[in-house]
Coordinates of C-alpha atoms and ligand atoms in Angstrom, one line a residue:
Chain A
M95 CA 0.0 0.0 0.0
P96 CA 2.2 2.9 -1.1
I97 CA -0.3 5.6 -0.5
G98 CA -2.8 4.5 2.2
K99 CA -5.9 6.2 3.5
N100 CA -4.0 9.1 5.1
G101 CA -1.9 9.5 2.0
Q102 CA -5.0 9.6 -0.2
E103 CA -6.5 12.3 2.0
R104 CA -3.4 14.3 1.6
L105 CA -3.5 13.8 -2.1
G106 CA -7.0 15.1 -2.2
K107 CA -5.9 18.4 -0.5
S108 CA -3.0 19.1 -2.8
A109 CA -2.6 21.3 -5.8
V110 CA -0.3 20.4 -8.7
F111 CA 1.0 22.8 -11.3
I112 CA 1.8 21.2 -14.7
L113 CA 3.9 23.3 -16.9
G114 CA 3.1 22.1 -20.5
A115 CA 0.3 20.1 -21.9
G116 CA 2.4 18.2 -24.5
A117 CA 3.5 14.6 -24.2
L118 CA 4.8 14.6 -20.7
G119 CA 2.1 16.9 -19.5
S120 CA -0.7 14.8 -20.9
S121 CA 0.6 11.6 -19.5
G122 CA 1.5 12.9 -16.1
A123 CA -1.7 14.9 -15.7
E124 CA -3.8 11.8 -16.5
M125 CA -2.0 9.7 -13.8
L126 CA -2.3 12.4 -11.2
V127 CA -6.0 13.1 -11.9
R128 CA -6.9 9.4 -11.8
A129 CA -5.0 9.2 -8.5
G130 CA -7.3 11.9 -7.1
V131 CA -5.1 14.9 -6.4
G132 CA -7.2 17.9 -5.3
K133 CA -6.4 20.4 -8.0
V134 CA -4.4 20.4 -11.2
T135 CA -3.5 23.5 -13.1
I136 CA -2.2 22.8 -16.6
V137 CA -0.7 25.6 -18.7
D138 CA 0.2 25.5 -22.4
R139 CA 0.7 28.0 -25.2
D140 CA 0.0 25.7 -28.1
Y141 CA -2.9 24.1 -30.0
V142 CA -3.4 20.4 -30.9
E143 CA -1.9 19.3 -34.2
W144 CA -2.0 15.9 -36.1
S145 CA 1.7 15.3 -35.4
N146 CA 1.0 15.3 -31.6
L147 CA -1.5 12.5 -31.5
H148 CA 0.9 9.5 -31.4
R149 CA 2.2 10.6 -28.0
Q150 CA 0.0 13.2 -26.4
Q151 CA -2.6 10.9 -24.9
L152 CA -5.3 13.4 -23.9
Y153 CA -6.1 14.5 -27.5
T154 CA -8.2 13.3 -30.4
E155 CA -8.6 13.8 -34.1
Q156 CA -11.6 16.0 -33.3
D157 CA -9.5 18.3 -31.2
V158 CA -7.1 18.7 -34.2
A159 CA -10.0 19.4 -36.6
E160 CA -11.3 22.1 -34.2
R161 CA -7.8 23.6 -33.7
L162 CA -8.4 23.7 -30.0
P163 CA -5.7 24.8 -27.6
K164 CA -4.1 22.0 -25.7
A165 CA -4.9 23.5 -22.3
I166 CA -8.6 23.6 -23.1
C167 CA -8.7 20.1 -24.5
A168 CA -6.7 18.8 -21.5
E169 CA -9.1 20.5 -19.0
R170 CA -12.1 18.9 -20.8
R171 CA -10.6 15.4 -21.0
L172 CA -9.2 15.4 -17.5
T173 CA -12.6 16.6 -16.0
A174 CA -14.3 13.8 -17.9
I175 CA -11.9 11.3 -16.4
N176 CA -12.3 12.5 -12.8
S177 CA -14.8 15.2 -12.1
D178 CA -13.8 15.3 -8.4
V179 CA -10.6 17.0 -9.3
R180 CA -10.6 20.7 -9.9
I181 CA -8.9 21.2 -13.3
C182 CA -7.8 24.5 -14.6
G183 CA -6.4 24.7 -18.1
I184 CA -4.8 28.0 -19.0
V185 CA -3.8 29.0 -22.5
T186 CA -0.8 31.2 -22.2
D187 CA 2.9 31.4 -22.7
V188 CA 4.7 31.1 -19.4
T189 CA 7.2 34.0 -19.1
A190 CA 9.4 35.7 -16.5
E191 CA 6.5 38.1 -16.0
N192 CA 3.7 35.7 -15.2
I193 CA 5.3 32.5 -13.9
Q194 CA 5.3 33.4 -10.2
S195 CA 1.7 34.4 -10.1
L196 CA 0.8 31.3 -12.1
I197 CA 2.4 28.8 -9.8
A198 CA 1.5 30.5 -6.5
G199 CA -0.9 28.4 -4.4
H200 CA 0.4 25.0 -5.7
D201 CA 2.2 22.4 -3.7
V202 CA 4.5 21.0 -6.5
L203 CA 5.6 21.9 -10.0
L204 CA 5.6 19.2 -12.6
D205 CA 7.9 20.1 -15.4
A206 CA 6.5 19.1 -18.8
T207 CA 7.9 21.8 -21.0
D208 CA 9.5 21.0 -24.4
N209 CA 12.5 23.3 -24.1
M210 CA 15.4 24.0 -21.7
E211 CA 14.8 27.8 -21.6
T212 CA 11.3 27.5 -20.0
R213 CA 12.6 24.7 -17.8
L214 CA 15.3 27.0 -16.3
L215 CA 12.8 29.8 -15.9
A216 CA 10.6 27.3 -13.9
N217 CA 13.6 26.2 -12.0
D218 CA 14.3 29.8 -10.9
A219 CA 10.7 30.4 -9.9
A220 CA 10.5 27.1 -8.0
C221 CA 13.7 27.9 -6.1
K222 CA 12.6 31.4 -5.3
M223 CA 9.1 30.2 -4.1
G224 CA 10.3 27.1 -2.4
L225 CA 8.2 24.8 -4.5
P226 CA 9.3 21.2 -5.1
F227 CA 10.2 20.7 -8.7
F228 CA 9.8 17.4 -10.7
M229 CA 11.9 17.8 -13.8
G230 CA 11.3 15.5 -16.8
A231 CA 12.5 15.5 -20.4
C232 CA 12.6 13.1 -23.2
V233 CA 13.5 12.7 -26.9
G234 CA 13.7 9.7 -29.2
S235 CA 13.4 6.6 -26.9
Y236 CA 15.2 8.3 -24.0
G237 CA 14.0 10.2 -21.0
L238 CA 15.4 11.5 -17.8
T239 CA 13.9 12.8 -14.5
F240 CA 15.2 14.8 -11.6
P241 CA 13.2 15.9 -8.6
F242 CA 14.5 18.4 -6.1
G243 CA 13.4 21.2 -3.7
V244 CA 12.5 19.6 -0.4
Q245 CA 15.8 20.1 1.3
T246 CA 17.9 23.2 0.8
Q247 CA 21.2 21.3 0.6
Q248 CA 20.0 19.5 -2.6
P249 CA 21.2 20.8 -5.9
C250 CA 18.8 22.4 -8.3
L251 CA 18.6 21.8 -12.1
H252 CA 20.9 24.8 -12.7
C253 CA 23.5 23.3 -10.3
L254 CA 23.6 20.2 -12.5
L255 CA 23.8 22.0 -15.8
E256 CA 26.7 24.3 -14.7
T257 CA 27.6 25.9 -18.0
L258 CA 25.0 26.2 -20.6
P259 CA 26.3 25.7 -24.1
A260 CA 24.0 27.2 -26.8
Q261 CA 23.3 23.7 -28.0
T262 CA 21.3 22.7 -25.0
M263 CA 19.2 25.9 -25.1
T264 CA 17.7 24.8 -28.5
C265 CA 15.3 22.0 -28.5
D266 CA 15.5 18.6 -29.8
T267 CA 13.7 18.2 -33.1
A268 CA 13.9 14.4 -33.3
G269 CA 10.7 12.5 -32.8
I270 CA 9.7 10.8 -29.5
I271 CA 8.2 7.4 -29.1
S272 CA 5.3 7.2 -26.7
P273 CA 6.9 4.5 -24.4
A274 CA 9.7 7.0 -23.6
V275 CA 7.1 9.6 -22.7
V276 CA 5.1 7.3 -20.6
T277 CA 8.0 5.9 -18.6
T278 CA 9.4 9.4 -18.0
A279 CA 6.0 10.7 -17.0
A280 CA 5.4 7.7 -14.8
R281 CA 8.6 8.4 -12.8
Q282 CA 7.7 12.0 -12.4
A283 CA 4.1 11.1 -11.3
A284 CA 5.4 8.5 -8.9
G285 CA 7.7 11.1 -7.4
V286 CA 4.8 13.6 -7.1
L287 CA 2.4 11.1 -5.5
K288 CA 5.0 9.9 -3.0
Y289 CA 5.9 13.5 -2.1
L290 CA 2.3 14.6 -1.7
A291 CA 1.3 11.5 0.3
T292 CA 4.4 11.2 2.5
G293 CA 6.5 14.4 2.2
E294 CA 9.4 12.3 1.0
M295 CA 11.5 12.8 -2.1
E296 CA 14.6 11.1 -3.5
P297 CA 16.7 13.6 -5.3
K298 CA 18.1 11.2 -7.8
L299 CA 18.9 11.9 -11.5
E300 CA 17.6 8.9 -13.4
S301 CA 17.3 8.0 -17.1
A302 CA 16.0 5.2 -19.2
D303 CA 16.2 4.3 -22.8
M304 CA 13.2 2.3 -23.9
W305 CA 14.9 1.1 -27.1
T306 CA 18.3 0.0 -25.9
G307 CA 17.2 -1.0 -22.4
E308 CA 19.9 1.2 -20.7
R309 CA 18.9 2.6 -17.3
S310 CA 20.8 4.8 -15.0
S311 CA 20.5 6.4 -11.6
I312 CA 23.0 8.8 -10.2
D313 CA 23.0 10.3 -6.7
V314 CA 23.7 13.9 -7.4
S315 CA 23.4 15.3 -3.9
G316 CA 27.1 16.3 -4.0
L317 CA 26.6 18.6 -6.9
K318 CA 25.0 21.5 -5.1
K319 CA 26.9 24.6 -6.0
S320 CA 27.3 27.1 -3.1
D321 CA 27.3 30.0 -5.6
C322 CA 24.5 28.7 -7.8
P323 CA 22.7 31.8 -9.3
S324 CA 19.3 30.0 -8.9
C325 CA 19.4 28.2 -5.5
S326 CA 22.2 29.6 -3.3
E327 CA 21.7 32.0 -0.5
H328 CA 22.5 35.0 -2.7
A329 CA 20.6 33.8 -5.8
S330 CA 20.0 36.3 -8.5
Y331 CA 17.4 34.1 -10.4
P332 CA 18.9 35.0 -13.8
F333 CA 16.1 33.4 -15.8
L334 CA 13.4 35.4 -13.9
T335 CA 15.1 38.6 -14.8
L336 CA 15.8 37.9 -18.4
G337 CA 14.1 40.1 -21.0
S338 CA 10.4 39.4 -21.5
S339 CA 9.3 36.9 -24.1
I340 CA 6.9 39.5 -25.5
R341 CA 9.6 40.2 -28.0
P342 CA 9.3 38.3 -31.3
A343 CA 10.8 34.8 -30.9
V344 CA 11.6 31.9 -33.2
L345 CA 10.0 28.9 -31.5
C346 CA 12.3 26.1 -30.4
G347 CA 12.8 23.4 -33.0
R348 CA 9.9 24.5 -35.1
D349 CA 9.7 26.5 -38.3
T350 CA 7.6 29.1 -36.5
V351 CA 7.8 32.6 -35.2
Q352 CA 5.8 33.9 -32.3
L353 CA 4.7 37.6 -32.3
S354 CA 2.4 39.7 -30.2
W355 CA -0.6 41.6 -31.2
P356 CA 0.3 45.4 -31.4
R357 CA -0.5 47.0 -28.0
N358 CA -2.1 50.0 -29.6
K359 CA -4.7 47.9 -31.4
R360 CA -7.8 46.4 -29.8
L361 CA -7.8 42.6 -30.1
E362 CA -11.2 40.9 -30.7
L363 CA -11.1 37.6 -32.4
P364 CA -14.4 38.0 -34.2
L365 CA -13.4 41.4 -35.6
F366 CA -10.1 39.8 -36.8
V367 CA -12.0 37.0 -38.5
Q368 CA -14.2 39.6 -40.3
S369 CA -11.2 41.6 -41.5
V370 CA -9.1 38.7 -42.9
R371 CA -12.0 36.5 -44.2
K372 CA -11.5 37.6 -47.8
V373 CA -7.7 37.3 -48.0
V374 CA -7.0 34.0 -46.1
S375 CA -8.0 30.4 -46.7
N376 CA -8.8 27.4 -44.4
L377 CA -10.2 29.8 -41.8
V378 CA -11.0 28.0 -38.5
H379 CA -12.0 29.9 -35.3
N380 CA -13.2 29.0 -31.8
P381 CA -13.4 31.1 -28.6
Y382 CA -9.7 30.7 -28.0
L383 CA -8.0 31.3 -31.4
V384 CA -8.2 32.0 -35.1
A385 CA -6.3 29.8 -37.5
C386 CA -5.9 30.4 -41.2
E387 CA -3.6 30.1 -44.2
Y388 CA -2.1 33.2 -45.8
H389 CA 0.4 33.2 -48.7
G390 CA 1.5 29.6 -47.9
H391 CA 1.9 30.3 -44.1
R392 CA -0.3 29.0 -41.4
I393 CA -1.2 31.8 -39.0
V394 CA -2.7 31.3 -35.5
L395 CA -3.9 34.2 -33.4
F396 CA -4.6 33.4 -29.8
H397 CA -7.0 35.4 -27.6
D398 CA -4.1 36.4 -25.3
G399 CA -2.6 38.3 -28.2
R400 CA 0.1 35.9 -29.4
M401 CA 0.3 35.2 -33.0
L402 CA 2.2 32.2 -34.5
V403 CA 3.4 32.5 -38.1
H404 CA 4.3 29.0 -39.3
G405 CA 6.6 28.1 -42.2
T406 CA 9.4 30.6 -41.4
K407 CA 12.3 31.1 -39.1
S408 CA 12.6 34.8 -40.1
I409 CA 11.2 37.3 -37.7
T410 CA 11.3 39.9 -40.5
T411 CA 9.1 37.8 -42.7
A412 CA 6.8 37.0 -39.9
E413 CA 6.4 40.6 -39.0
K414 CA 5.7 41.6 -42.6
I415 CA 2.9 38.9 -42.8
A416 CA 1.5 40.0 -39.5
S417 CA 1.4 43.7 -40.5
E418 CA -0.5 42.8 -43.7
L419 CA -3.1 40.9 -41.7
V420 CA -3.4 43.1 -38.7
G421 CA -3.5 46.2 -40.9
Chain B
M45 CA 43.5 -6.4 -24.1
E46 CA 39.8 -5.9 -24.6
K47 CA 38.0 -3.9 -22.0
V48 CA 34.5 -4.7 -20.9
I49 CA 32.7 -2.2 -18.7
K50 CA 29.1 -1.9 -17.4
L51 CA 27.6 1.2 -19.0
N52 CA 24.2 2.3 -17.7
G53 CA 23.6 -1.2 -16.4
K54 CA 24.5 -3.1 -19.5
K55 CA 27.7 -4.9 -20.6
Y56 CA 29.6 -2.8 -23.0
E57 CA 32.8 -3.7 -24.9
V58 CA 34.9 -0.6 -25.0
P59 CA 36.0 0.1 -28.6
K60 CA 39.7 0.3 -29.5
G61 CA 41.1 3.8 -29.1
V62 CA 38.8 4.7 -26.2
G63 CA 41.0 5.1 -23.2
T64 CA 39.4 8.0 -21.3
V65 CA 36.0 9.2 -20.2
R66 CA 36.3 12.0 -22.7
Q67 CA 37.0 9.5 -25.5
L68 CA 34.0 7.4 -24.4
L69 CA 31.8 10.5 -24.6
D70 CA 33.1 11.3 -28.0
H71 CA 32.5 7.8 -29.2
L72 CA 28.9 7.9 -27.8
D73 CA 28.3 11.2 -29.6
L74 CA 27.6 12.9 -26.2
S75 CA 30.6 15.3 -26.0
D76 CA 28.6 18.4 -26.8
R77 CA 25.8 17.4 -24.4
I78 CA 25.5 18.4 -20.8
A79 CA 25.9 15.2 -18.9
V80 CA 26.4 13.9 -15.4
I81 CA 28.9 11.0 -15.3
E82 CA 29.5 8.5 -12.5
K83 CA 32.4 6.1 -12.5
N84 CA 32.4 3.3 -9.9
Q85 CA 29.8 5.2 -7.7
S86 CA 31.5 8.5 -7.7
I87 CA 30.8 11.5 -9.9
V88 CA 33.4 12.4 -12.4
P89 CA 33.9 16.2 -12.2
K90 CA 33.7 18.2 -15.5
G91 CA 37.4 18.9 -15.3
A92 CA 38.4 15.2 -14.9
Y93 CA 37.3 13.7 -18.1
E94 CA 40.8 12.6 -18.9
E95 CA 40.4 9.9 -16.3
P96 CA 41.0 6.5 -17.7
V97 CA 38.3 4.0 -18.5
N98 CA 39.4 0.6 -17.2
D99 CA 38.3 -3.0 -17.6
K100 CA 35.3 -3.8 -15.3
D101 CA 34.5 -0.1 -14.6
Q102 CA 30.9 0.7 -13.8
I103 CA 30.0 3.9 -15.7
E104 CA 26.7 5.8 -15.7
I105 CA 26.1 8.6 -18.1
I106 CA 23.0 10.7 -18.0
H107 CA 22.7 13.4 -20.6
F108 CA 20.3 16.2 -20.7
V109 CA 17.7 16.7 -23.5
G110 CA 15.3 19.4 -24.1
G111 CA 12.0 17.8 -25.3
G112 CA 8.9 16.7 -23.5
Ligands
ZN276 ZN1 21.3 25.5 -7.9

């Protein structure tokens, strides 16, 4: 009986923040919701695409057809799975500006992002707010996990990474097989359940390759850096103070640029639909976003003002397209 | 002499020309990855990758990836 009656009661009173509703987020969220945690907040900036369906277990072909944001679909599906759990799906980009207010009020942070930059931002926020952090990442048939944050003498993710070569800041573009996702998410979820039920956590760095059968577990407790910018006494939280992500950005590992709706223009999705209807094709809209094709580029405008321009890595090209559409 | 080590829990025949931790990382195509390496239950510091890889060593390598 790993959890027990008391543990189950504690689970029912806990709140889990899941950063990302992609592969790891889908899988981890489903396990935690079925286990009966009290509250799950799941945040994601993206919408469901065909290429997600082989590994992102909360989504269906219908979600793709409706171009629904992942956070919305995840909330619906998770609520259908266990209506006793309070589920809150939030469609937004997690940034240095909003991360602290997003994660406030939760007991643990489950890392399910798809890039190192956001992961380090979350690491800083978790360190600053004293929130236990359950890191997970995977690519190909390989995945790794690392939980920390219960005891201050434990290293944080930043301690383990030390120097950050540019290469690790980009994301992996290779595919992922679902078994790698599920094993990685299972380790994270087991860690979260154990911590919530008993308060215990084993700060081990672990990995598994589902294709080669290699497995590894390393005790990293000696890697705490006394001058770590993220978790030491005099931490400066460098990723929380980095420039805002409101500036245009090329999305990690994708042929896509993210822009923001101009601040001086009112954003109303129905008005945008009216204004572009004649010049775009394949127009799909729902209360959360408008998706369409324009000069060979897929464009998605979210209700929080973010605009994705697919099919380019050039910010200049993306801005030109946006200005033609926004007018 | 052929060296056989245990790498991430599996038997691994060390290829000819691989004599150090750094050469092993190169061979595994992990040299430009951030990785935590353990040899015979103790962590190999980043500055000590010239340490030899010997027969019957137990080596664990966990490298970081971005995806999820
Ligand atoms: Zn640290």
